[in-house]
Amino acid sequence: MATPTASELENQAREAFVDDDFASAAALYTQAIAAAGSSPSAAALYADRAQAYIKMGDFAAAAADAAIAAELDPSMARAHLRRAHACAKLEQYGAARAAAEAGAALAPADARFAHLIKEIDAKAPKPMETAAAAAPAPAEKPLPMETEVSSAAAPVPAPAEMKPKYRHDFYNSAAEVVVTVFAKGVAAEHVAVDFGEQLLSVSVEVPGEAAYHLQPRLFGKIVPDKCRFAVLSTKIEVRLAKAEPGTAWPSLEFTGKPRLAAAAAAPAPGARPSYPSSKGRKDWDKIEAEVKKAEKEEKLDGDAAANKFFQDIFSNADEDMRRAMTKSFQESNGTVLSTNWEDVGSKKIDPSPPEGMDLRKWEY
């Protein structure tokens, strides 16, 4: 038996997605990605597998896949959309907003980006709230006037935590974690970056200005000799080579929680698997109930919507109806779709583009 091609596996994955079998869809997309290799179609496969992971509630894996898709094809708006959605669910609001803004720049007419940015801004913690939380509480009872307190013994309130001078963010690819420090106009001689097995140190020391230090204990191990960085005009970009390629980092810093694999293994026959997420393991039955409700409010787009549309019609059509649909659609260059064979069987169907649109000849 011939090995299925990447295109065949992709079609099977889409059918499984339409049938709400998101686990099978993710497994089939994994096979399709392996079959596609480095072909241009790999970006779309990663983006579509990210959508399957979102439906399963595995937002860490979804964010990783969407980031890979965006890296392979930066012009793919839906990759940025899915990364923004997944990062927002992981409460990584900086990464979520950056992805949403990148997608909105590519598809300004798509209202989903503006809506998502509004949601992210509403959920992200405000700087004033952070400062208020750090402020010391007032004394419950004042000292009597006659009590003498030496200046050495008087408690000194802790200063409020200062906001970092530069903002930083990160995203996953298959083999790397890319950390961006948004330091604009900094000269390379004022930047020092060091790598450890599970440590990163970024220091910016400009004469006459407050120093900046980013020194997290990393979520996973890296290969220091393969790590690199670049000082650009608007940012410092650090590329961390993962010691375990293909593993998604849900956070930049170590949290003590087990790591989450980016790729899901195919489920065992007859099993009802559960899937990892950023807040523990999710049961399939619960996920299934949630996605059924969400699917009623969300419409498929692109090829998936078209496939489902034709599947729904063909499932109830007889042979004459199918012949009529095929003939009318092909002869009219996709502008006419008829199910009446008696009407279209004996004549040629002329193209009939909608008013205000021009007809162009298909090129094969």
Short mmCIF file of C-alpha atoms in Angstrom, two decimals:
data_model
loop_
_atom_site.label_atom_id
_atom_site.label_comp_id
_atom_site.label_asym_id
_atom_site.label_seq_id
_atom_site.Cartn_x
_atom_site.Cartn_y
_atom_site.Cartn_z
CA MET A 1 0.00 0.00 0.00
CA ALA A 2 1.38 3.41 -1.00
CA THR A 3 2.39 5.83 1.74
CA PRO A 4 -0.08 8.77 1.96
CA THR A 5 1.25 12.09 0.70
CA ALA A 6 1.29 15.25 2.78
CA SER A 7 -1.67 16.57 0.78
CA GLU A 8 -3.70 13.40 1.40
CA LEU A 9 -2.93 13.46 5.11
CA GLU A 10 -3.88 17.15 5.23
CA ASN A 11 -7.28 16.40 3.65
CA GLN A 12 -7.86 13.61 6.16
CA ALA A 13 -6.93 15.97 9.00
CA ARG A 14 -9.42 18.57 7.76
CA GLU A 15 -12.17 15.97 7.59
CA ALA A 16 -11.41 14.89 11.15
CA PHE A 17 -11.48 18.55 12.27
CA VAL A 18 -14.87 19.12 10.62
CA ASP A 19 -16.13 15.98 12.41
CA ASP A 20 -14.99 17.46 15.75
CA ASP A 21 -12.34 14.73 16.14
CA PHE A 22 -9.59 17.17 17.07
CA ALA A 23 -7.24 14.54 18.53
CA SER A 24 -7.19 12.62 15.24
CA ALA A 25 -6.83 15.88 13.32
CA ALA A 26 -3.75 16.84 15.36
CA ALA A 27 -2.22 13.38 14.88
CA LEU A 28 -2.85 13.50 11.12
CA TYR A 29 -1.38 17.01 10.86
CA THR A 30 1.70 15.68 12.68
CA GLN A 31 2.08 12.98 10.01
CA ALA A 32 1.49 15.52 7.24
CA ILE A 33 4.20 17.81 8.68
CA ALA A 34 6.65 14.91 8.69
CA ALA A 35 5.73 14.03 5.08
CA ALA A 36 5.95 17.68 3.92
CA GLY A 37 9.47 18.18 5.27
CA SER A 38 10.76 21.62 4.31
CA SER A 39 8.18 22.28 1.59
CA PRO A 40 6.31 25.63 1.57
CA SER A 41 3.13 23.87 2.73
CA ALA A 42 4.66 23.12 6.14
CA ALA A 43 3.73 26.58 7.50
CA ALA A 44 0.02 26.03 6.80
CA LEU A 45 0.17 22.58 8.40
CA TYR A 46 1.67 23.99 11.59
CA ALA A 47 -0.97 26.75 11.67
CA ASP A 48 -3.81 24.24 11.21
CA ARG A 49 -2.42 21.89 13.85
CA ALA A 50 -2.30 24.90 16.19
CA GLN A 51 -6.04 25.35 15.66
CA ALA A 52 -6.63 21.69 16.55
CA TYR A 53 -4.60 22.16 19.75
CA ILE A 54 -6.64 25.27 20.60
CA LYS A 55 -9.82 23.23 20.27
CA MET A 56 -8.35 20.63 22.65
CA GLY A 57 -7.34 23.29 25.18
CA ASP A 58 -3.60 22.65 24.76
CA PHE A 59 -2.66 26.31 24.40
CA ALA A 60 1.08 25.84 25.02
CA ALA A 61 1.40 23.46 22.07
CA ALA A 62 -0.86 25.73 19.98
CA ALA A 63 1.32 28.78 20.71
CA ALA A 64 4.46 26.84 19.75
CA ASP A 65 2.96 25.62 16.45
CA ALA A 66 1.60 29.05 15.54
CA ALA A 67 5.01 30.63 16.24
CA ILE A 68 6.69 28.10 13.93
CA ALA A 69 4.10 28.81 11.21
CA ALA A 70 4.66 32.56 11.54
CA GLU A 71 8.43 32.08 11.33
CA LEU A 72 8.14 29.91 8.22
CA ASP A 73 5.65 32.28 6.57
CA PRO A 74 5.54 35.74 8.25
CA SER A 75 2.78 36.84 5.83
CA MET A 76 0.29 34.20 7.11
CA ALA A 77 -2.25 36.22 9.08
CA ARG A 78 -3.99 33.20 10.60
CA ALA A 79 -0.72 32.00 12.16
CA HIS A 80 -0.45 35.31 14.06
CA LEU A 81 -4.13 35.12 15.01
CA ARG A 82 -3.80 31.64 16.50
CA ARG A 83 -0.59 32.52 18.34
CA ALA A 84 -2.28 35.61 19.81
CA HIS A 85 -5.28 33.55 20.93
CA ALA A 86 -3.14 30.81 22.50
CA CYS A 87 -0.79 33.24 24.26
CA ALA A 88 -3.75 35.17 25.68
CA LYS A 89 -5.11 31.92 27.14
CA LEU A 90 -1.66 31.31 28.69
CA GLU A 91 -1.80 34.87 30.14
CA GLN A 92 1.27 35.83 28.08
CA TYR A 93 -0.29 39.15 27.20
CA GLY A 94 2.81 40.81 25.75
CA ALA A 95 3.34 38.01 23.23
CA ALA A 96 -0.39 37.87 22.53
CA ARG A 97 -0.64 41.58 21.72
CA ALA A 98 2.49 41.53 19.55
CA ALA A 99 1.08 38.62 17.52
CA ALA A 100 -2.32 40.29 17.19
CA GLU A 101 -0.73 43.53 16.00
CA ALA A 102 1.38 41.64 13.43
CA GLY A 103 -1.73 39.90 12.10
CA ALA A 104 -3.75 43.13 12.02
CA ALA A 105 -1.03 44.75 9.89
CA LEU A 106 -1.35 41.90 7.39
CA ALA A 107 -5.18 41.77 7.42
CA PRO A 108 -6.48 45.21 8.46
CA ALA A 109 -10.03 44.35 7.36
CA ASP A 110 -10.24 41.32 9.67
CA ALA A 111 -12.15 42.52 12.73
CA ARG A 112 -11.01 39.53 14.79
CA PHE A 113 -7.63 41.16 15.42
CA ALA A 114 -9.09 44.40 16.78
CA HIS A 115 -11.50 42.44 18.95
CA LEU A 116 -8.69 40.26 20.30
CA ILE A 117 -6.44 43.24 21.04
CA LYS A 118 -9.30 44.82 22.99
CA GLU A 119 -9.74 41.62 25.03
CA ILE A 120 -6.00 41.35 25.72
CA ASP A 121 -5.79 44.97 26.90
CA ALA A 122 -8.76 44.39 29.21
CA LYS A 123 -7.17 41.31 30.81
CA ALA A 124 -3.54 42.46 31.01
CA PRO A 125 -2.50 43.82 34.43
CA LYS A 126 -2.23 47.59 34.59
CA PRO A 127 0.98 49.28 35.88
CA MET A 128 -1.00 51.25 38.52
CA GLU A 129 -2.43 48.02 39.92
CA THR A 130 1.06 46.57 40.28
CA ALA A 131 2.31 49.68 42.09
CA ALA A 132 -0.71 49.69 44.41
CA ALA A 133 -0.12 46.06 45.31
CA ALA A 134 3.52 46.81 46.19
CA ALA A 135 2.74 49.87 48.37
CA PRO A 136 3.13 49.33 52.16
CA ALA A 137 -0.05 49.13 54.25
CA PRO A 138 -0.69 51.99 56.70
CA ALA A 139 0.00 51.38 60.40
CA GLU A 140 -3.04 50.04 62.24
CA LYS A 141 -2.40 52.10 65.39
CA PRO A 142 -0.27 55.26 65.83
CA LEU A 143 2.42 55.36 68.52
CA PRO A 144 1.59 57.41 71.65
CA MET A 145 3.03 60.92 71.65
CA GLU A 146 5.15 60.29 74.75
CA THR A 147 6.83 57.20 73.25
CA GLU A 148 10.28 57.96 71.92
CA VAL A 149 11.46 55.96 68.95
CA SER A 150 15.03 56.24 67.75
CA SER A 151 15.66 56.80 64.09
CA ALA A 152 17.78 53.64 64.00
CA ALA A 153 14.91 51.46 65.26
CA ALA A 154 12.20 53.01 63.09
CA PRO A 155 11.01 50.64 60.32
CA VAL A 156 11.83 51.80 56.81
CA PRO A 157 9.13 50.98 54.24
CA ALA A 158 10.39 48.93 51.32
CA PRO A 159 10.55 50.93 48.10
CA ALA A 160 8.03 50.04 45.41
CA GLU A 161 9.43 47.79 42.73
CA MET A 162 10.59 49.84 39.78
CA LYS A 163 9.29 49.12 36.34
CA PRO A 164 12.00 47.55 34.12
CA LYS A 165 13.63 50.02 31.78
CA TYR A 166 12.94 47.83 28.73
CA ARG A 167 10.13 45.46 27.90
CA HIS A 168 10.97 41.89 26.84
CA ASP A 169 9.06 39.06 25.19
CA PHE A 170 9.71 35.60 23.77
CA TYR A 171 8.35 33.00 21.35
CA ASN A 172 9.06 29.37 20.45
CA SER A 173 10.23 27.79 17.23
CA ALA A 174 10.95 24.11 16.77
CA ALA A 175 14.65 24.36 17.70
CA GLU A 176 14.92 27.75 19.42
CA VAL A 177 13.41 30.16 21.88
CA VAL A 178 13.73 33.74 20.63
CA VAL A 179 13.92 36.41 23.34
CA THR A 180 13.43 40.05 22.34
CA VAL A 181 14.43 42.99 24.52
CA PHE A 182 12.85 46.13 23.11
CA ALA A 183 15.83 48.47 23.64
CA LYS A 184 15.81 51.12 20.94
CA GLY A 185 18.96 52.87 19.78
CA VAL A 186 21.40 51.01 22.07
CA ALA A 187 24.96 50.59 20.79
CA ALA A 188 26.39 47.07 20.67
CA GLU A 189 29.33 47.98 22.94
CA HIS A 190 26.87 48.69 25.77
CA VAL A 191 25.27 45.25 25.59
CA ALA A 192 26.57 42.06 27.23
CA VAL A 193 24.87 38.66 26.80
CA ASP A 194 25.96 35.43 28.51
CA PHE A 195 24.54 31.91 28.28
CA GLY A 196 24.51 29.05 30.79
CA GLU A 197 23.03 25.57 30.64
CA GLN A 198 19.74 26.93 32.05
CA LEU A 199 20.60 30.59 32.50
CA LEU A 200 20.47 33.76 30.41
CA SER A 201 22.02 37.12 31.28
CA VAL A 202 21.33 40.27 29.26
CA SER A 203 22.85 43.52 30.52
CA VAL A 204 22.55 47.00 29.02
CA GLU A 205 24.79 49.62 30.61
CA VAL A 206 24.70 53.00 28.89
CA PRO A 207 26.90 55.67 30.56
CA GLY A 208 24.80 58.18 32.47
CA GLU A 209 21.68 55.96 32.45
CA ALA A 210 20.27 53.33 34.79
CA ALA A 211 21.52 49.84 34.01
CA TYR A 212 19.16 47.12 32.76
CA HIS A 213 19.56 43.43 33.65
CA LEU A 214 17.52 40.43 32.53
CA GLN A 215 18.75 37.26 34.26
CA PRO A 216 16.06 34.54 34.31
CA ARG A 217 16.52 30.92 35.20
CA LEU A 218 15.23 29.43 31.97
CA PHE A 219 12.26 27.09 31.66
CA GLY A 220 14.39 24.45 29.91
CA LYS A 221 18.01 23.68 29.16
CA ILE A 222 19.85 25.23 26.22
CA VAL A 223 23.07 24.58 24.29
CA PRO A 224 25.23 27.65 25.07
CA ASP A 225 27.65 27.13 22.17
CA LYS A 226 24.78 27.27 19.68
CA CYS A 227 23.09 30.35 21.16
CA ARG A 228 23.58 33.76 19.57
CA PHE A 229 22.33 37.34 19.78
CA ALA A 230 22.14 40.48 17.66
CA VAL A 231 21.87 44.15 18.62
CA LEU A 232 19.51 45.83 16.15
CA SER A 233 18.32 49.41 15.83
CA THR A 234 15.08 48.80 17.74
CA LYS A 235 15.77 45.70 19.83
CA ILE A 236 18.17 43.07 21.13
CA GLU A 237 17.32 39.65 19.71
CA VAL A 238 18.60 36.57 21.56
CA ARG A 239 18.24 33.09 20.06
CA LEU A 240 18.45 30.23 22.57
CA ALA A 241 19.17 26.80 21.07
CA LYS A 242 16.95 24.25 22.84
CA ALA A 243 18.66 21.19 24.31
CA GLU A 244 15.43 19.33 23.51
CA PRO A 245 14.20 20.52 20.07
CA GLY A 246 10.47 20.23 19.46
CA THR A 247 9.57 20.92 23.10
CA ALA A 248 7.38 23.98 23.72
CA TRP A 249 8.26 26.41 26.51
CA PRO A 250 5.01 27.83 27.95
CA SER A 251 7.07 30.41 29.85
CA LEU A 252 10.56 31.86 29.61
CA GLU A 253 11.41 31.34 33.25
CA PHE A 254 11.48 28.06 35.18
CA THR A 255 8.21 27.51 37.07
CA GLY A 256 8.80 24.08 38.56
CA LYS A 257 6.10 22.57 36.36
CA PRO A 258 6.74 19.69 33.93
CA ARG A 259 7.46 20.60 30.32
CA LEU A 260 4.86 20.27 27.63
CA ALA A 261 5.66 18.55 24.35
CA ALA A 262 4.78 20.54 21.24
CA ALA A 263 3.72 17.48 19.23
CA ALA A 264 0.95 15.12 20.34
CA ALA A 265 1.37 11.40 19.85
CA ALA A 266 -1.33 9.47 18.03
CA PRO A 267 -3.93 8.13 20.54
CA ALA A 268 -3.97 4.42 21.32
CA PRO A 269 -6.88 2.49 19.76
CA GLY A 270 -9.97 2.59 21.94
CA ALA A 271 -8.45 5.01 24.45
CA ARG A 272 -9.97 8.28 25.60
CA PRO A 273 -6.81 10.36 26.06
CA SER A 274 -6.37 13.50 28.10
CA TYR A 275 -4.15 16.38 27.00
CA PRO A 276 -1.71 18.67 28.82
CA SER A 277 -2.47 22.34 29.15
CA SER A 278 -1.01 25.31 30.97
CA LYS A 279 -3.23 24.65 34.02
CA GLY A 280 -3.04 20.85 34.32
CA ARG A 281 -4.44 17.92 32.36
CA LYS A 282 -7.79 18.16 30.65
CA ASP A 283 -10.21 15.30 30.28
CA TRP A 284 -11.41 14.56 26.74
CA ASP A 285 -15.08 14.44 27.72
CA LYS A 286 -14.88 17.92 29.22
CA ILE A 287 -12.98 19.26 26.20
CA GLU A 288 -15.50 17.72 23.84
CA ALA A 289 -18.38 19.47 25.61
CA GLU A 290 -16.54 22.80 25.56
CA VAL A 291 -15.56 22.71 21.91
CA LYS A 292 -19.04 21.64 20.83
CA LYS A 293 -20.37 24.84 22.41
CA ALA A 294 -17.55 26.97 20.97
CA GLU A 295 -17.95 25.51 17.49
CA LYS A 296 -21.53 26.78 17.31
CA GLU A 297 -20.20 30.32 17.67
CA GLU A 298 -17.17 29.95 15.39
CA LYS A 299 -17.23 29.44 11.65
CA LEU A 300 -14.52 27.70 9.66
CA ASP A 301 -12.73 29.78 7.09
CA GLY A 302 -10.80 29.19 3.90
CA ASP A 303 -10.48 25.69 2.50
CA ALA A 304 -11.99 24.01 5.55
CA ALA A 305 -15.25 25.96 5.15
CA ALA A 306 -15.39 25.22 1.41
CA ASN A 307 -14.76 21.52 1.97
CA LYS A 308 -17.52 21.27 4.55
CA PHE A 309 -19.90 23.19 2.29
CA PHE A 310 -19.42 20.74 -0.60
CA GLN A 311 -19.48 17.73 1.71
CA ASP A 312 -22.85 18.77 3.12
CA ILE A 313 -24.36 19.16 -0.36
CA PHE A 314 -22.83 16.00 -1.83
CA SER A 315 -23.88 13.88 1.13
CA ASN A 316 -27.55 14.27 0.15
CA ALA A 317 -27.11 14.56 -3.64
CA ASP A 318 -27.89 11.91 -6.27
CA GLU A 319 -25.70 11.23 -9.32
CA ASP A 320 -27.49 13.73 -11.56
CA MET A 321 -27.18 16.49 -8.98
CA ARG A 322 -23.45 15.85 -8.64
CA ARG A 323 -22.99 15.90 -12.42
CA ALA A 324 -24.90 19.16 -12.61
CA MET A 325 -22.84 20.76 -9.86
CA THR A 326 -19.54 19.68 -11.41
CA LYS A 327 -20.45 20.79 -14.96
CA SER A 328 -21.91 24.15 -13.97
CA PHE A 329 -19.06 25.00 -11.62
CA GLN A 330 -16.30 24.11 -14.07
CA GLU A 331 -17.80 25.68 -17.19
CA SER A 332 -18.71 28.91 -15.40
CA ASN A 333 -15.26 29.31 -13.84
CA GLY A 334 -16.75 28.96 -10.39
CA THR A 335 -19.48 31.61 -10.77
CA VAL A 336 -22.50 29.26 -11.17
CA LEU A 337 -23.45 26.22 -9.09
CA SER A 338 -26.55 24.32 -10.22
CA THR A 339 -28.04 21.01 -9.00
CA ASN A 340 -30.50 20.63 -11.91
CA TRP A 341 -29.02 18.31 -14.55
CA GLU A 342 -32.01 18.77 -16.89
CA ASP A 343 -31.29 22.50 -16.95
CA VAL A 344 -27.51 22.41 -17.45
CA GLY A 345 -26.85 19.01 -19.02
CA SER A 346 -27.54 19.96 -22.64
CA LYS A 347 -26.06 23.46 -22.75
CA LYS A 348 -22.82 25.27 -22.02
CA ILE A 349 -22.82 27.40 -18.90
CA ASP A 350 -21.43 30.88 -19.46
CA PRO A 351 -19.53 32.60 -16.64
CA SER A 352 -21.69 34.96 -14.60
CA PRO A 353 -19.53 37.04 -12.26
CA PRO A 354 -21.25 39.13 -9.55
CA GLU A 355 -22.03 42.73 -10.37
CA GLY A 356 -19.00 44.98 -10.04
CA MET A 357 -16.47 42.15 -10.51
CA ASP A 358 -14.41 41.19 -13.53
CA LEU A 359 -13.99 37.66 -14.87
CA ARG A 360 -10.46 36.36 -15.19
CA LYS A 361 -9.39 33.18 -16.92
CA TRP A 362 -8.03 30.43 -14.72
CA GLU A 363 -4.35 29.63 -15.31
CA TYR A 364 -3.22 26.06 -14.80
#
